[in-house]
């Protein structure tokens, strides 16, 4: 699960579920700070497993409040008198920081311990410590993936914007196509990774226009048959440009066949 860099929230949700199933707590939660340097999917996120002791708005407010005062490497065990709304009866609240680069970026919470002993144990602390370590590693990898993707997509957008700019009539065309191309599968319920790959196909679908003479591309009047044949080559040209780049294997059909009509 830690290999799913595009969806790090899946691993975090799984960690909460596994901890809640393993430990004798009614609920386990994790709260991330809001920071643009975090993985985009995780910044400001609050996730939980089990039955929380209060309404969602109060739960959100209280977890954010406790997150602010945490220190790296120092889990907190709060008695009933200090845990606020995050508990019931005399149960304690366990809060474990998740650190990255010497800074607390999230916190794991374990509340409402069940059974005869409502006290937090050393085993509980060790398990949350291990989970916090895994989540920290996941964040490092997810952030690297985010950075690479931003650079990759930014480069593609700059390239296609340059091509679009050759013809004022089509300026911004590739960007608009990419947005519509992503909106359709998203509306049909495809997962984020599939939507992103289709969006990239939309960005690069017209890259082959770089091989079409500018006099033909920018002609204001009707094209001759010979000129139209040149225009019709741009999907094949784009395919040839991208076919030897492994990262484009799954988007090549969108480049090569984007002018085909299935009706």
Rosetta silent file (secondary structure, phi, psi, omega in degrees, C-alpha in Angstrom):
SEQUENCE: XXXXXXXXXXXXXXXXXXXXXXXXXXXXXXXXXXXXXXXXXXXXXXXXXXXXXXXXXXXXXXXXXXXXXXXXXXXXXXXXXXXXXXXXXXXXXXXXXXXXXXXXXXXXXXXXXXXXXXXXXXXXXXXXXXXXXXXXXXXXXXXXXXXXXXXXXXXXXXXXXXXXXXXXXXXXXXXXXXXXXXXXXXXXXXXXXXXXXXXXXXXXXXXXXXXXXXXXXXXXXXXXXXXXXXXXXXXXXXXXXXXXXXXXXXXXXXXXXXXXXXX
SCORE:     score description
SCORE:     0.000 S_00000001
   1 L     0.000  -25.718 -178.818    0.000    0.000    0.000 S_00000001
   2 L   -72.670   -9.024  178.572    2.937    2.346    0.574 S_00000001
   3 L   -84.343   -4.722 -176.976    3.695    2.234   -3.160 S_00000001
   4 L   -87.467   71.097 -174.013    0.516    4.166   -4.012 S_00000001
   5 H   -65.748  -29.188 -178.810    2.181    7.575   -4.140 S_00000001
   6 H   -74.116  -20.787  178.745   -0.605    9.133   -6.168 S_00000001
   7 H  -130.672   64.156 -178.338   -3.107    8.150   -3.431 S_00000001
   8 H   -62.231  -21.907 -179.502   -1.228    8.301   -0.101 S_00000001
   9 H   -64.847  -23.679  177.859   -4.556    8.745    1.694 S_00000001
  10 H   -65.198  -43.867  178.887   -5.335    5.082    0.969 S_00000001
  11 H   -65.944  -41.324 -179.197   -2.391    3.916    3.041 S_00000001
  12 H   -63.586  -42.772  177.558   -3.223    6.373    5.838 S_00000001
  13 H   -62.765  -40.394  178.181   -6.847    5.186    5.918 S_00000001
  14 H   -63.960  -41.161  178.669   -5.627    1.578    6.003 S_00000001
  15 H   -60.823  -43.472  178.055   -3.261    2.390    8.886 S_00000001
  16 H   -62.437  -43.622  179.932   -6.146    3.892   10.891 S_00000001
  17 H   -62.662  -44.063 -178.190   -8.351    0.868   10.168 S_00000001
  18 H   -66.876  -41.425  178.291   -5.621   -1.615   11.154 S_00000001
  19 H   -63.939  -42.691 -178.490   -4.782    0.237   14.361 S_00000001
  20 H   -67.169  -33.222  178.494   -8.432    0.472   15.346 S_00000001
  21 H   -75.649  -26.658 -175.701   -8.923   -3.243   14.641 S_00000001
  22 H   -90.217  -41.982 -177.416   -5.783   -4.201   16.601 S_00000001
  23 L   -92.326  158.368 -176.456   -5.963   -1.882   19.587 S_00000001
  24 L   -89.228   54.831  178.499   -8.813   -1.708   22.100 S_00000001
  25 E  -119.007  145.910  178.814   -9.904    1.830   21.180 S_00000001
  26 E   -69.659  -29.276 -179.286  -13.276    2.956   19.879 S_00000001
  27 E  -150.053  149.865  173.107  -11.624    5.271   17.378 S_00000001
  28 E  -128.421  138.656  179.516   -8.293    6.082   15.759 S_00000001
  29 E  -140.826  161.467  171.893   -7.705    9.302   13.819 S_00000001
  30 E  -137.202  137.030 -179.432   -4.959   11.204   12.075 S_00000001
  31 E  -126.175  129.167  179.411   -4.835   14.940   11.510 S_00000001
  32 E  -103.255  146.975  173.891   -2.380   16.677    9.124 S_00000001
  33 L   -69.447  161.256  174.418   -1.241   20.273    9.314 S_00000001
  34 L   -93.302  110.804 -175.539   -2.145   22.594    6.458 S_00000001
  35 L  -154.588  123.376 -177.521    1.083   23.153    4.564 S_00000001
  36 L   -64.703  -14.736  178.815    1.593   23.439    0.804 S_00000001
  37 L   -80.166  -13.656  175.795    4.901   21.544    1.211 S_00000001
  38 L   -75.684  166.690  173.315    3.008   18.403    2.197 S_00000001
  39 L   -57.366  137.400 -175.251    1.682   15.988   -0.401 S_00000001
  40 L   -55.365  -35.290 -176.549   -1.299   17.664   -2.047 S_00000001
  41 L   -72.747  -14.732 -172.163   -3.599   14.785   -1.122 S_00000001
  42 L  -113.133  -20.710 -174.546   -2.781   15.053    2.599 S_00000001
  43 L   -59.024  127.086  179.062   -2.443   18.719    3.547 S_00000001
  44 L    72.492    5.975 -173.605   -5.075   19.689    6.120 S_00000001
  45 L   -78.562  142.406  172.348   -6.664   16.240    5.940 S_00000001
  46 E  -123.523  124.188 -179.772   -8.485   14.627    8.892 S_00000001
  47 E  -131.340  148.654  178.720   -9.209   10.893    8.696 S_00000001
  48 E  -149.208  161.327  175.240  -10.579    8.477   11.272 S_00000001
  49 E  -130.972  140.441 -177.628  -11.666    4.901   11.820 S_00000001
  50 E    94.785 -169.669 -175.256  -14.293    3.794   14.321 S_00000001
  51 L   -99.557  111.328 -178.175  -16.963    5.745   16.157 S_00000001
  52 L   -75.354  152.793 -171.110  -15.878    9.274   17.157 S_00000001
  53 L   -85.194    0.522 -176.368  -17.209   10.635   20.490 S_00000001
  54 L  -148.837  179.868  178.505  -18.596   13.936   19.197 S_00000001
  55 L   -71.255  162.764 -173.092  -19.942   15.615   16.080 S_00000001
  56 H   -62.416  -40.256 -178.154  -17.614   16.062   13.084 S_00000001
  57 H   -64.119  -44.738  178.171  -17.216   19.846   13.467 S_00000001
  58 H   -65.871  -41.198  179.046  -16.190   19.589   17.136 S_00000001
  59 H   -59.606  -44.490  178.555  -13.943   16.636   16.362 S_00000001
  60 H   -60.589  -46.257 -178.178  -12.223   18.650   13.628 S_00000001
  61 H   -64.812  -44.847 -175.955  -11.718   21.640   15.930 S_00000001
  62 H   -68.778  -41.717  179.457  -10.418   19.611   18.882 S_00000001
  63 H   -65.521  -37.399  177.245   -7.921   17.524   16.885 S_00000001
  64 H   -64.360  -38.820 -179.236   -6.558   20.714   15.300 S_00000001
  65 H   -64.188  -45.811 -178.939   -6.181   22.282   18.760 S_00000001
  66 H   -71.402  -29.232  179.562   -4.187   19.370   20.176 S_00000001
  67 H   -63.665  -35.719 -175.236   -2.034   19.094   17.059 S_00000001
  68 H   -61.161  -32.878 -174.021   -0.683   22.624   17.523 S_00000001
  69 L   -95.255    7.618 -175.142    1.094   21.930   20.813 S_00000001
  70 L   -78.550  152.103  175.917    2.895   18.693   19.929 S_00000001
  71 E  -118.374  149.824 -179.518    6.665   18.225   19.932 S_00000001
  72 L   -59.143  131.061  174.984    8.691   15.845   17.782 S_00000001
  73 L    75.315   10.344 -177.417    9.201   12.462   19.430 S_00000001
  74 E  -126.918   91.226  175.484    6.973   13.200   22.431 S_00000001
  75 L   -67.222  152.981 -178.862    3.631   11.386   22.490 S_00000001
  76 E  -118.091  137.117  173.231    1.045   12.752   24.920 S_00000001
  77 E  -116.503  109.779 -174.832   -1.288   10.813   27.199 S_00000001
  78 E  -101.048  131.341  176.087   -4.072   13.094   28.363 S_00000001
  79 L   -71.862  171.405 -177.797   -6.311   12.257   31.334 S_00000001
  80 L   -57.145  -31.533 -176.761  -10.068   12.694   31.148 S_00000001
  81 L   -72.209  -16.398 -176.467   -9.768   16.172   32.655 S_00000001
  82 L  -116.313   -6.512 -171.879   -7.616   17.424   29.757 S_00000001
  83 L   -83.243   -6.859 -179.874   -8.871   15.548   26.696 S_00000001
  84 L    65.886 -136.486 -176.680  -11.836   17.866   26.056 S_00000001
  85 L   -83.420   -0.058 -174.191  -14.593   16.389   23.901 S_00000001
  86 L   -89.675   49.953  178.131  -12.357   13.617   22.556 S_00000001
  87 L   178.891  176.846  176.972  -13.415   10.917   24.986 S_00000001
  88 L  -137.447  152.831  177.093  -15.974    9.355   27.276 S_00000001
  89 L    52.120 -130.713 -176.664  -16.051    8.503   30.981 S_00000001
  90 L  -104.337   14.968 -177.193  -12.515    8.241   32.462 S_00000001
  91 L   -67.635  146.143  177.292  -10.713    7.061   29.322 S_00000001
  92 L   -86.366  166.209  176.187   -7.405    8.680   28.425 S_00000001
  93 E  -118.831  125.657  178.215   -6.486   10.168   25.052 S_00000001
  94 E  -102.300  126.667  178.401   -3.269    9.104   23.322 S_00000001
  95 E  -125.007  123.817 -178.989   -1.750   11.547   20.824 S_00000001
  96 E  -121.136  124.827 -179.578    1.372   10.612   18.860 S_00000001
  97 E   -72.083  149.199  170.603    3.160   13.123   16.590 S_00000001
  98 E  -113.097  120.576 -173.061    4.144   12.292   13.017 S_00000001
  99 E  -111.980  153.213  173.433    7.328   14.140   12.102 S_00000001
 100 E  -148.240  126.726  179.927    9.107   15.020    8.890 S_00000001
 101 L    52.906   43.480  175.196   12.418   16.902    8.630 S_00000001
 102 L    74.373   16.163 -177.971   12.353   17.734   12.333 S_00000001
 103 E  -133.405  139.782  176.254    8.839   19.184   12.254 S_00000001
 104 E   -73.013  121.775 -178.461    5.494   17.812   13.409 S_00000001
 105 E  -113.899  -11.635 -179.419    3.319   17.452   10.300 S_00000001
 106 E  -164.173  171.968  175.558    0.510   15.284   11.668 S_00000001
 107 E  -143.892  138.918  171.252   -0.735   13.500   14.763 S_00000001
 108 E   -93.600  136.130  179.408   -2.255   10.093   15.405 S_00000001
 109 E  -120.042  138.263  173.117   -5.039   10.015   17.976 S_00000001
 110 E  -129.732  120.822 -173.687   -6.372    7.006   19.886 S_00000001
 111 E  -133.442  158.930  176.579   -9.434    7.600   22.045 S_00000001
 112 E    59.415   63.850 -179.870  -12.055    5.884   24.204 S_00000001
 113 E   -65.910  136.770 -176.940  -10.116    2.781   25.190 S_00000001
 114 L   -97.965  170.483  178.601  -12.380   -0.201   25.733 S_00000001
 115 L    95.693 -170.568 -176.071  -12.193   -3.053   28.237 S_00000001
 116 L   -74.781  -27.594 -177.076  -11.579   -3.140   31.950 S_00000001
 117 L  -110.523  108.511 -178.155   -8.499   -0.902   31.877 S_00000001
 118 L   -82.302    4.164 -176.057   -9.069    2.571   30.367 S_00000001
 119 L   -85.135  143.580  175.691   -5.381    3.484   30.740 S_00000001
 120 L   -69.179  137.211 -179.002   -3.022    3.854   27.781 S_00000001
 121 L  -106.898  165.650  177.502   -0.355    1.123   27.704 S_00000001
 122 H   -64.481  -31.219  177.107    3.237    1.083   26.476 S_00000001
 123 H   -63.888  -41.561  177.431    2.128   -1.341   23.740 S_00000001
 124 H   -58.728  -45.947 -177.897   -0.373    1.212   22.486 S_00000001
 125 H   -64.196  -41.783 -178.982    2.336    3.876   22.333 S_00000001
 126 H   -65.242  -39.815  179.641    4.773    1.581   20.509 S_00000001
 127 H   -66.438  -41.496  177.064    2.214    0.624   17.864 S_00000001
 128 H   -67.183  -34.098  177.622    1.315    4.255   17.174 S_00000001
 129 H   -63.664  -43.148  178.639    5.029    5.087   17.075 S_00000001
 130 H   -64.027  -44.549  179.482    5.587    2.412   14.411 S_00000001
 131 H   -62.727  -40.101  179.152    2.596    3.621   12.386 S_00000001
 132 H   -61.977  -37.431  178.457    3.836    7.219   12.641 S_00000001
 133 H   -64.581  -44.256  178.081    7.196    6.116   11.241 S_00000001
 134 H   -63.120  -42.326 -178.659    5.602    4.418    8.242 S_00000001
 135 H   -65.562  -36.508  177.622    3.382    7.429    7.558 S_00000001
 136 H   -63.270  -43.101  177.587    6.415    9.738    7.702 S_00000001
 137 H   -63.902  -42.928  177.928    8.219    7.600    5.108 S_00000001
 138 H   -58.763  -43.014  179.774    5.090    7.549    2.948 S_00000001
 139 H   -61.509  -43.470  177.604    4.888   11.351    3.095 S_00000001
 140 H   -55.191  -48.382 -178.060    8.521   11.686    1.973 S_00000001
 141 H   -68.354  -39.731  179.968    7.844    9.494   -1.046 S_00000001
 142 H   -65.784  -37.076  178.816    4.491   11.125   -1.840 S_00000001
 143 H   -67.814  -41.885  175.879    6.065   14.592   -1.733 S_00000001
 144 H   -60.826  -42.107  178.799    8.860   13.501   -4.087 S_00000001
 145 H   -62.747  -44.734  178.532    6.238   12.037   -6.421 S_00000001
 146 H   -57.600  -46.585 -178.750    4.222   15.269   -6.273 S_00000001
 147 H   -61.034  -43.873  179.600    7.314   17.346   -7.095 S_00000001
 148 H   -63.841  -42.362 -179.376    8.198   15.116  -10.041 S_00000001
 149 H   -65.576  -41.074  179.410    4.637   15.194  -11.358 S_00000001
 150 H   -62.827  -41.670  178.627    4.405   18.984  -11.064 S_00000001
 151 H   -67.513  -43.378 -179.190    7.662   19.398  -12.967 S_00000001
 152 H   -61.095  -52.449 -178.063    6.651   16.800  -15.556 S_00000001
 153 H   -67.934  -37.618  177.950    3.193   18.276  -16.190 S_00000001
 154 H   -61.296  -40.295  177.638    4.540   21.845  -16.073 S_00000001
 155 H   -64.729  -43.059  178.307    7.070   21.001  -18.774 S_00000001
 156 H   -61.699  -44.229 -178.710    4.365   19.421  -20.926 S_00000001
 157 H   -64.699  -38.816  177.470    2.083   22.428  -20.509 S_00000001
 158 H   -64.350  -41.174  179.349    4.896   24.828  -21.433 S_00000001
 159 H   -63.539  -49.565 -176.416    5.690   22.751  -24.545 S_00000001
 160 H   -70.547  -31.229  176.176    2.090   22.518  -25.727 S_00000001
 161 H   -64.274  -36.998  177.792    1.433   26.198  -24.961 S_00000001
 162 H   -64.327  -41.045  178.899    4.348   27.052  -27.251 S_00000001
 163 H   -68.029  -45.229  179.039    2.844   24.928  -30.014 S_00000001
 164 H   -59.619  -35.183 -176.561   -0.649   26.365  -29.487 S_00000001
 165 L   -68.579  -14.661  176.559    0.796   29.879  -29.617 S_00000001
 166 L   -62.633  -27.844 -177.686    1.897   29.303  -33.233 S_00000001
 167 L  -127.792  108.177 -179.154   -1.750   29.747  -34.163 S_00000001
 168 H   -54.057  -29.391 -178.601   -3.779   32.450  -32.334 S_00000001
 169 H   -64.644  -34.034 -177.109   -6.969   30.595  -33.282 S_00000001
 170 H  -105.174   12.328 -178.526   -5.987   27.541  -31.198 S_00000001
 171 L   -58.017  126.036 -178.421   -4.239   29.379  -28.342 S_00000001
 172 L    83.321    1.182 -175.955   -5.042   27.550  -25.091 S_00000001
 173 H   -60.502  -47.616 -176.619   -6.648   24.671  -26.983 S_00000001
 174 H   -63.471  -38.074  178.487   -4.562   21.873  -25.412 S_00000001
 175 H   -64.749  -42.572  179.468   -5.218   23.171  -21.893 S_00000001
 176 H   -65.802  -41.985  178.262   -8.973   23.287  -22.517 S_00000001
 177 H   -60.753  -42.507 -178.616   -8.954   19.803  -24.028 S_00000001
 178 H   -62.981  -38.040 -179.853   -7.037   18.448  -21.011 S_00000001
 179 H   -68.085  -43.006  177.975   -9.581   19.941  -18.592 S_00000001
 180 H   -68.490  -39.586 -179.595  -12.548   18.498  -20.492 S_00000001
 181 H   -62.450  -34.664  178.669  -10.759   15.175  -20.971 S_00000001
 182 H   -78.287  -34.875 -177.255  -10.238   14.906  -17.192 S_00000001
 183 H   -65.105  -36.863 -177.587  -13.773   16.053  -16.301 S_00000001
 184 H   -64.148  -54.964  179.376  -15.438   13.269  -18.288 S_00000001
 185 H   -66.187  -30.742  177.118  -13.792   10.233  -16.615 S_00000001
 186 H   -62.828  -42.054  179.071  -14.011   11.939  -13.217 S_00000001
 187 H   -66.603  -25.460  179.519  -17.782   12.284  -13.706 S_00000001
 188 L   -90.454    2.140  173.814  -17.924    8.585  -14.630 S_00000001
 189 L    87.756   14.039  175.213  -16.173    7.554  -11.422 S_00000001
 190 L   -67.492  155.549 -176.799  -12.735    6.574  -12.693 S_00000001
 191 L   -75.650  168.448 -173.365  -10.014    6.726  -10.055 S_00000001
 192 H   -59.155  -38.552 -177.946   -7.619    9.662   -9.662 S_00000001
 193 H   -65.502  -43.005  178.410   -4.717    7.931  -11.398 S_00000001
 194 H   -64.679  -42.029  179.256   -6.777    7.166  -14.514 S_00000001
 195 H   -60.872  -42.582 -178.691   -8.163   10.710  -14.594 S_00000001
 196 H   -65.792  -38.951  179.686   -4.655   12.163  -14.350 S_00000001
 197 H   -66.943  -37.760  177.759   -3.351    9.986  -17.201 S_00000001
 198 H   -68.809  -36.711  176.277   -6.264   11.044  -19.422 S_00000001
 199 H   -60.786  -42.310  178.769   -5.602   14.683  -18.506 S_00000001
 200 H   -64.552  -38.886  175.933   -1.979   14.250  -19.636 S_00000001
 201 H   -59.279  -39.375  177.284   -3.204   12.716  -22.896 S_00000001
 202 H   -64.351  -37.964  179.787   -5.266   15.864  -23.388 S_00000001
 203 H   -63.485  -43.053 -171.663   -2.248   18.077  -22.767 S_00000001
 204 H   -99.061    3.277 -170.870   -0.054   16.336  -25.358 S_00000001
 205 L   -59.807  -29.351 -177.157   -2.647   15.249  -27.925 S_00000001
 206 L  -105.229   18.174 -177.119   -1.643   17.967  -30.431 S_00000001
 207 H   -60.666  -24.623 -179.904    2.123   17.878  -29.912 S_00000001
 208 H   -67.735  -12.945  177.699    2.461   16.617  -33.491 S_00000001
 209 H   -64.565  -15.436  177.200    1.451   20.043  -34.811 S_00000001
 210 H   -63.655  -21.760 -179.845    5.080   21.002  -34.266 S_00000001
 211 H   -96.558    5.181  178.632    5.768   19.049  -37.478 S_00000001
 212 L   -97.582  131.089 -179.938    3.105   20.832  -39.550 S_00000001
 213 L   -53.226  137.369 -176.632    4.325   23.827  -41.603 S_00000001
 214 H   -63.024  -32.842  179.157    3.289   27.080  -39.937 S_00000001
 215 H   -62.015  -33.193  177.885    1.962   28.443  -43.231 S_00000001
 216 H   -80.351  -43.610 -177.154   -0.541   25.572  -43.288 S_00000001
 217 H   -61.613  -37.434 -174.474   -1.290   25.622  -39.570 S_00000001
 218 L  -102.180    8.433 -178.242   -2.053   29.345  -39.536 S_00000001
 219 L   -63.153  131.811 -176.541   -3.744   29.642  -42.921 S_00000001
 220 L   -86.029  -27.529 -178.660   -6.918   31.710  -42.627 S_00000001
 221 L   -89.385 -173.394 -179.938   -8.603   30.498  -45.829 S_00000001
 222 L   -67.882  139.693  178.782   -9.759   27.075  -46.925 S_00000001
 223 L   -77.844  146.577  170.347   -7.061   24.401  -47.075 S_00000001
 224 L   -76.149  168.483  179.093   -6.194   22.675  -50.309 S_00000001
 225 H   -60.971  -39.136  178.973   -6.378   18.886  -50.365 S_00000001
 226 H   -64.913  -41.728  179.440   -2.563   18.712  -50.095 S_00000001
 227 H   -66.544  -38.490  179.487   -2.572   21.078  -47.109 S_00000001
 228 H   -65.141  -35.841  176.816   -5.340   19.103  -45.425 S_00000001
 229 H   -63.337  -36.811  176.808   -3.274   15.929  -45.823 S_00000001
 230 H   -65.176  -43.653  178.733   -0.413   17.695  -43.993 S_00000001
 231 H   -60.886  -41.113 -176.171   -2.741   18.698  -41.139 S_00000001
 232 L   -68.695   -9.836  179.280   -4.041   15.128  -40.867 S_00000001
 233 L   -82.236  -11.947 -170.731   -0.514   13.871  -40.212 S_00000001
 234 H   -64.876  -30.994  174.042   -0.192   15.572  -36.826 S_00000001
 235 H   -62.714  -42.058  178.858   -1.569   12.649  -34.720 S_00000001
 236 H   -66.312  -39.996  178.441    0.990   10.293  -36.310 S_00000001
 237 H   -62.652  -44.612  178.635    3.781   12.879  -35.877 S_00000001
 238 H   -61.195  -41.177  177.271    2.860   13.297  -32.210 S_00000001
 239 H   -60.004  -45.135 -178.722    2.856    9.533  -31.747 S_00000001
 240 H   -65.359  -34.994  178.818    6.328    9.248  -33.294 S_00000001
 241 H   -65.395  -39.363 -170.440    7.650   12.040  -31.054 S_00000001
 242 H   -99.410  -12.911 -167.816    6.397   10.401  -27.844 S_00000001
 243 L   -64.162  -23.741 -178.080    6.501    6.647  -28.567 S_00000001
 244 L   -95.827    7.964  177.235   10.001    6.036  -27.185 S_00000001
 245 L  -100.791  112.196 -173.500    9.306    7.741  -23.841 S_00000001
 246 H   -55.526  -34.661 -177.517    8.177    5.026  -21.354 S_00000001
 247 H   -65.295  -11.889 -177.271    6.085    7.459  -19.279 S_00000001
 248 H  -105.181    5.337 -175.612    3.792    8.002  -22.283 S_00000001
 249 L   -51.191  -46.560 -173.936    2.976    4.374  -23.109 S_00000001
 250 L   -82.433   -9.847  178.244   -0.585    4.539  -21.817 S_00000001
 251 L  -101.513   -6.987 -178.432   -1.395    7.968  -23.317 S_00000001
 252 H   -57.727  -39.988  177.734   -0.158    7.199  -26.834 S_00000001
 253 H   -58.866  -35.038  178.386   -3.595    5.997  -28.053 S_00000001
 254 H   -66.343  -30.362  178.278   -5.035    9.396  -27.106 S_00000001
 255 H   -77.996  -46.418 -173.048   -2.395   11.096  -29.227 S_00000001
 256 H   -73.748  -32.714 -171.319   -2.587    8.759  -32.217 S_00000001
 257 L  -113.795   17.432 -172.488   -6.376    8.338  -32.408 S_00000001
 258 L   -73.259   -5.838  174.232   -7.817   11.628  -31.204 S_00000001
 259 L  -108.469    6.692  177.860   -9.300   12.413  -34.639 S_00000001
 260 L   -75.693  148.839  179.391  -10.899    9.006  -35.194 S_00000001
 261 L  -118.969  114.528 -175.999  -14.689    8.861  -35.306 S_00000001
 262 L   -79.836   -6.143  176.252  -16.249    5.739  -33.860 S_00000001
 263 L   -93.493    0.000    0.000  -19.656    6.534  -35.361 S_00000001
